[in-house]
PDB file of C-alpha atoms in Angstrom:
ATOM      1  CA  UNK A 250      12.685 -17.293  26.581  1.00 53.00           C
ATOM      2  CA  UNK A 251      10.626 -19.544  24.315  1.00 52.00           C
ATOM      3  CA  UNK A 252       9.304 -17.919  21.121  1.00 52.00           C
ATOM      4  CA  UNK A 253       5.816 -16.477  21.269  1.00 56.00           C
ATOM      5  CA  UNK A 254       3.146 -18.345  19.327  1.00 54.00           C
ATOM      6  CA  UNK A 255       2.739 -16.946  15.827  1.00 58.00           C
ATOM      7  CA  UNK A 256       5.705 -14.587  16.039  1.00 57.00           C
ATOM      8  CA  UNK A 257       8.074 -14.703  13.083  1.00 63.00           C
ATOM      9  CA  UNK A 258      11.049 -12.386  12.945  1.00 67.00           C
ATOM     10  CA  UNK A 259      13.661 -11.395  10.400  1.00 69.00           C
ATOM     11  CA  UNK A 260      16.474  -8.889  10.588  1.00 70.00           C
ATOM     12  CA  UNK A 261      17.200  -6.656   7.612  1.00 64.00           C
ATOM     13  CA  UNK A 262      20.362  -4.614   7.248  1.00 70.00           C
ATOM     14  CA  UNK A 263      20.543  -2.160   5.567  1.00 80.00           C
ATOM     15  CA  UNK A 264      17.315  -0.619   4.266  1.00 89.00           C
ATOM     16  CA  UNK A 265      17.321   1.155   0.899  1.00 93.00           C
ATOM     17  CA  UNK A 266      14.720   3.816   0.204  1.00 95.00           C
ATOM     18  CA  UNK A 267      12.904   4.664  -3.007  1.00 96.00           C
ATOM     19  CA  UNK A 268      10.784   7.760  -3.570  1.00 97.00           C
ATOM     20  CA  UNK A 269       7.995   7.412  -6.129  1.00 97.00           C
ATOM     21  CA  UNK A 270       5.718  10.061  -7.529  1.00 98.00           C
ATOM     22  CA  UNK A 271       2.587   8.565  -9.028  1.00 98.00           C
ATOM     23  CA  UNK A 272       0.675  10.666 -11.539  1.00 98.00           C
ATOM     24  CA  UNK A 273      -3.027  11.377 -12.132  1.00 98.00           C
ATOM     25  CA  UNK A 274      -4.838   8.252 -13.274  1.00 97.00           C
ATOM     26  CA  UNK A 275      -2.174   5.812 -12.041  1.00 98.00           C
ATOM     27  CA  UNK A 276      -3.570   2.775 -10.248  1.00 97.00           C
ATOM     28  CA  UNK A 277      -2.067   2.896  -6.753  1.00 97.00           C
ATOM     29  CA  UNK A 278      -1.877  -0.862  -6.079  1.00 95.00           C
ATOM     30  CA  UNK A 279      -0.806  -1.808  -9.613  1.00 95.00           C
ATOM     31  CA  UNK A 280       1.874   0.900  -9.726  1.00 96.00           C
ATOM     32  CA  UNK A 281       3.455  -0.138  -6.427  1.00 96.00           C
ATOM     33  CA  UNK A 282       3.267  -3.844  -7.234  1.00 93.00           C
ATOM     34  CA  UNK A 283       4.785  -3.242 -10.702  1.00 94.00           C
ATOM     35  CA  UNK A 284       7.595  -1.131  -9.248  1.00 94.00           C
ATOM     36  CA  UNK A 285       8.507  -3.944  -6.848  1.00 93.00           C
ATOM     37  CA  UNK A 286       8.270  -6.657  -9.513  1.00 91.00           C
ATOM     38  CA  UNK A 287      10.340  -4.749 -12.096  1.00 92.00           C
ATOM     39  CA  UNK A 288      13.157  -4.320  -9.575  1.00 92.00           C
ATOM     40  CA  UNK A 289      13.004  -7.816  -8.103  1.00 91.00           C
ATOM     41  CA  UNK A 290      12.117  -6.443  -4.668  1.00 93.00           C
ATOM     42  CA  UNK A 291      11.420  -9.289  -2.247  1.00 93.00           C
ATOM     43  CA  UNK A 292      10.450  -7.208   0.797  1.00 94.00           C
ATOM     44  CA  UNK A 293       9.453  -3.547   1.076  1.00 96.00           C
ATOM     45  CA  UNK A 294       7.381  -1.436   3.450  1.00 97.00           C
ATOM     46  CA  UNK A 295       5.520   1.803   2.825  1.00 98.00           C
ATOM     47  CA  UNK A 296       7.242   4.446   4.957  1.00 98.00           C
ATOM     48  CA  UNK A 297       5.181   7.455   3.911  1.00 98.00           C
ATOM     49  CA  UNK A 298       2.571   8.593   1.416  1.00 98.00           C
ATOM     50  CA  UNK A 299       0.926  11.917   0.714  1.00 98.00           C
ATOM     51  CA  UNK A 300      -1.482  12.555  -2.120  1.00 98.00           C
ATOM     52  CA  UNK A 301      -5.041  12.095  -3.273  1.00 98.00           C
ATOM     53  CA  UNK A 302      -7.360   9.598  -4.927  1.00 98.00           C
ATOM     54  CA  UNK A 303     -10.324   9.969  -7.238  1.00 96.00           C
ATOM     55  CA  UNK A 304     -12.590  10.043  -9.098  1.00 94.00           C
ATOM     56  CA  UNK A 305     -13.042   6.501  -7.803  1.00 90.00           C
ATOM     57  CA  UNK A 306     -11.348   4.798  -4.871  1.00 93.00           C
ATOM     58  CA  UNK A 307     -11.589   1.036  -4.404  1.00 91.00           C
ATOM     59  CA  UNK A 308     -11.183  -0.328  -0.869  1.00 93.00           C
ATOM     60  CA  UNK A 309     -12.252  -3.462   0.970  1.00 90.00           C
ATOM     61  CA  UNK A 310     -13.216  -2.583   4.560  1.00 88.00           C
ATOM     62  CA  UNK A 311     -12.356  -4.922   7.427  1.00 85.00           C
ATOM     63  CA  UNK A 312     -14.511  -8.039   7.383  1.00 83.00           C
ATOM     64  CA  UNK A 313     -16.122  -7.167   4.050  1.00 80.00           C
ATOM     65  CA  UNK A 314     -16.066  -9.768   1.329  1.00 83.00           C
ATOM     66  CA  UNK A 315     -16.563  -7.283  -1.478  1.00 88.00           C
ATOM     67  CA  UNK A 316     -14.956  -4.045  -2.554  1.00 90.00           C
ATOM     68  CA  UNK A 317     -16.442  -0.696  -1.719  1.00 91.00           C
ATOM     69  CA  UNK A 318     -16.323   1.835  -4.546  1.00 92.00           C
ATOM     70  CA  UNK A 319     -16.121   5.429  -3.342  1.00 94.00           C
ATOM     71  CA  UNK A 320     -16.810   8.128  -5.912  1.00 95.00           C
ATOM     72  CA  UNK A 321     -15.326  11.587  -5.455  1.00 96.00           C
ATOM     73  CA  UNK A 322     -12.084  13.233  -4.453  1.00 98.00           C
ATOM     74  CA  UNK A 323     -10.209  12.109  -1.337  1.00 98.00           C
ATOM     75  CA  UNK A 324      -7.013  13.056   0.471  1.00 98.00           C
ATOM     76  CA  UNK A 325      -4.763  10.168   1.473  1.00 98.00           C
ATOM     77  CA  UNK A 326      -4.518  10.354   5.261  1.00 97.00           C
ATOM     78  CA  UNK A 327      -2.419   7.210   5.607  1.00 98.00           C
ATOM     79  CA  UNK A 328      -1.031   4.411   3.455  1.00 98.00           C
ATOM     80  CA  UNK A 329       0.721   1.515   5.116  1.00 98.00           C
ATOM     81  CA  UNK A 330       1.657  -1.961   4.065  1.00 96.00           C
ATOM     82  CA  UNK A 331       4.108  -4.353   2.490  1.00 95.00           C
ATOM     83  CA  UNK A 332       5.212  -5.314  -1.018  1.00 94.00           C
ATOM     84  CA  UNK A 333       6.873  -8.522  -2.153  1.00 88.00           C
ATOM     85  CA  UNK A 334       7.400 -10.753  -5.160  1.00 80.00           C
ATOM     86  CA  UNK A 335       4.304 -12.704  -4.109  1.00 80.00           C
ATOM     87  CA  UNK A 336       1.995  -9.706  -3.830  1.00 82.00           C
ATOM     88  CA  UNK A 337       1.126  -6.712  -1.742  1.00 87.00           C
ATOM     89  CA  UNK A 338      -0.780  -5.969   1.440  1.00 93.00           C
ATOM     90  CA  UNK A 339      -1.762  -2.309   1.546  1.00 96.00           C
ATOM     91  CA  UNK A 340      -4.181  -0.490   3.832  1.00 97.00           C
ATOM     92  CA  UNK A 341      -5.225   3.115   3.318  1.00 98.00           C
ATOM     93  CA  UNK A 342      -7.248   5.770   5.112  1.00 98.00           C
ATOM     94  CA  UNK A 343      -8.758   8.591   3.075  1.00 98.00           C
ATOM     95  CA  UNK A 344     -10.761  11.690   3.958  1.00 98.00           C
ATOM     96  CA  UNK A 345     -13.426  13.544   1.970  1.00 97.00           C
ATOM     97  CA  UNK A 346     -14.238  17.265   1.889  1.00 96.00           C
ATOM     98  CA  UNK A 347     -16.484  16.854   4.951  1.00 97.00           C
ATOM     99  CA  UNK A 348     -13.574  15.268   6.878  1.00 96.00           C
ATOM    100  CA  UNK A 349     -15.286  11.866   6.882  1.00 97.00           C
ATOM    101  CA  UNK A 350     -12.668   9.148   6.931  1.00 97.00           C
ATOM    102  CA  UNK A 351     -12.818   5.769   5.187  1.00 95.00           C
ATOM    103  CA  UNK A 352     -10.317   2.971   5.167  1.00 95.00           C
ATOM    104  CA  UNK A 353      -9.537  -0.554   4.161  1.00 95.00           C
ATOM    105  CA  UNK A 354      -7.469  -2.871   1.997  1.00 95.00           C
ATOM    106  CA  UNK A 355      -6.308  -1.140  -1.219  1.00 96.00           C
ATOM    107  CA  UNK A 356      -7.546  -2.953  -4.327  1.00 94.00           C
ATOM    108  CA  UNK A 357      -6.897  -2.499  -8.024  1.00 93.00           C
ATOM    109  CA  UNK A 358      -8.937   0.372  -9.420  1.00 92.00           C
ATOM    110  CA  UNK A 359      -7.866   2.885  -6.767  1.00 95.00           C
ATOM    111  CA  UNK A 360      -6.767   5.828  -8.933  1.00 96.00           C
ATOM    112  CA  UNK A 361      -4.444   8.708  -8.108  1.00 98.00           C
ATOM    113  CA  UNK A 362      -6.193  12.079  -8.486  1.00 98.00           C
ATOM    114  CA  UNK A 363      -3.407  14.715  -8.395  1.00 97.00           C
ATOM    115  CA  UNK A 364      -0.333  12.875  -7.149  1.00 97.00           C
ATOM    116  CA  UNK A 365       0.765  10.219  -4.700  1.00 98.00           C
ATOM    117  CA  UNK A 366       4.261  10.673  -3.318  1.00 98.00           C
ATOM    118  CA  UNK A 367       5.264   7.332  -1.823  1.00 98.00           C
ATOM    119  CA  UNK A 368       8.424   6.492   0.116  1.00 98.00           C
ATOM    120  CA  UNK A 369       9.295   2.785   0.168  1.00 97.00           C
ATOM    121  CA  UNK A 370      11.834   1.062   2.379  1.00 97.00           C
ATOM    122  CA  UNK A 371      13.379  -2.001   0.744  1.00 96.00           C
ATOM    123  CA  UNK A 372      14.593  -4.575   3.254  1.00 92.00           C
ATOM    124  CA  UNK A 373      17.804  -6.322   2.228  1.00 87.00           C
ATOM    125  CA  UNK A 374      18.201  -9.998   3.088  1.00 86.00           C
ATOM    126  CA  UNK A 375      14.481 -10.525   3.718  1.00 85.00           C
ATOM    127  CA  UNK A 376      11.784 -12.051   1.509  1.00 86.00           C
ATOM    128  CA  UNK A 377       8.122 -11.627   2.414  1.00 85.00           C
ATOM    129  CA  UNK A 378       5.919 -14.546   1.466  1.00 80.00           C
ATOM    130  CA  UNK A 379       2.282 -13.751   1.799  1.00 65.00           C
ATOM    131  CA  UNK A 380      -0.795 -15.626   0.607  1.00 60.00           C
ATOM    132  CA  UNK A 381      -3.573 -13.582  -0.965  1.00 56.00           C
ATOM    133  CA  UNK A 382      -6.130 -12.405   1.582  1.00 50.00           C
TER     134      UNK A 382
END
């Protein structure tokens, strides 16, 4: 069958995993990007994350040109995305004490409140190349 328009595939074997525990005050995006850069990781995916953000969380909602700064304490409901030598692409959903949920692209300035336990899968034999969005 002919390839589908816009579909790019790569096969990675095997996948190594790393477990990170980020501490209060750590910048979520900077910490993950630094971890990947320091280890020369060319392609990684976020497999799991549990933790919290605050006192300020910085996200860019879908279609928004500017960051949204959320003050307060939030539980991380979901963190998903990719890391590479050329940058990161992370999306996160968070929930406040009233169970209101917010989400968007994770930007610098998103601080860990108590902890963020992140599991990364490093893909061997693959290199992500992603322009800044």
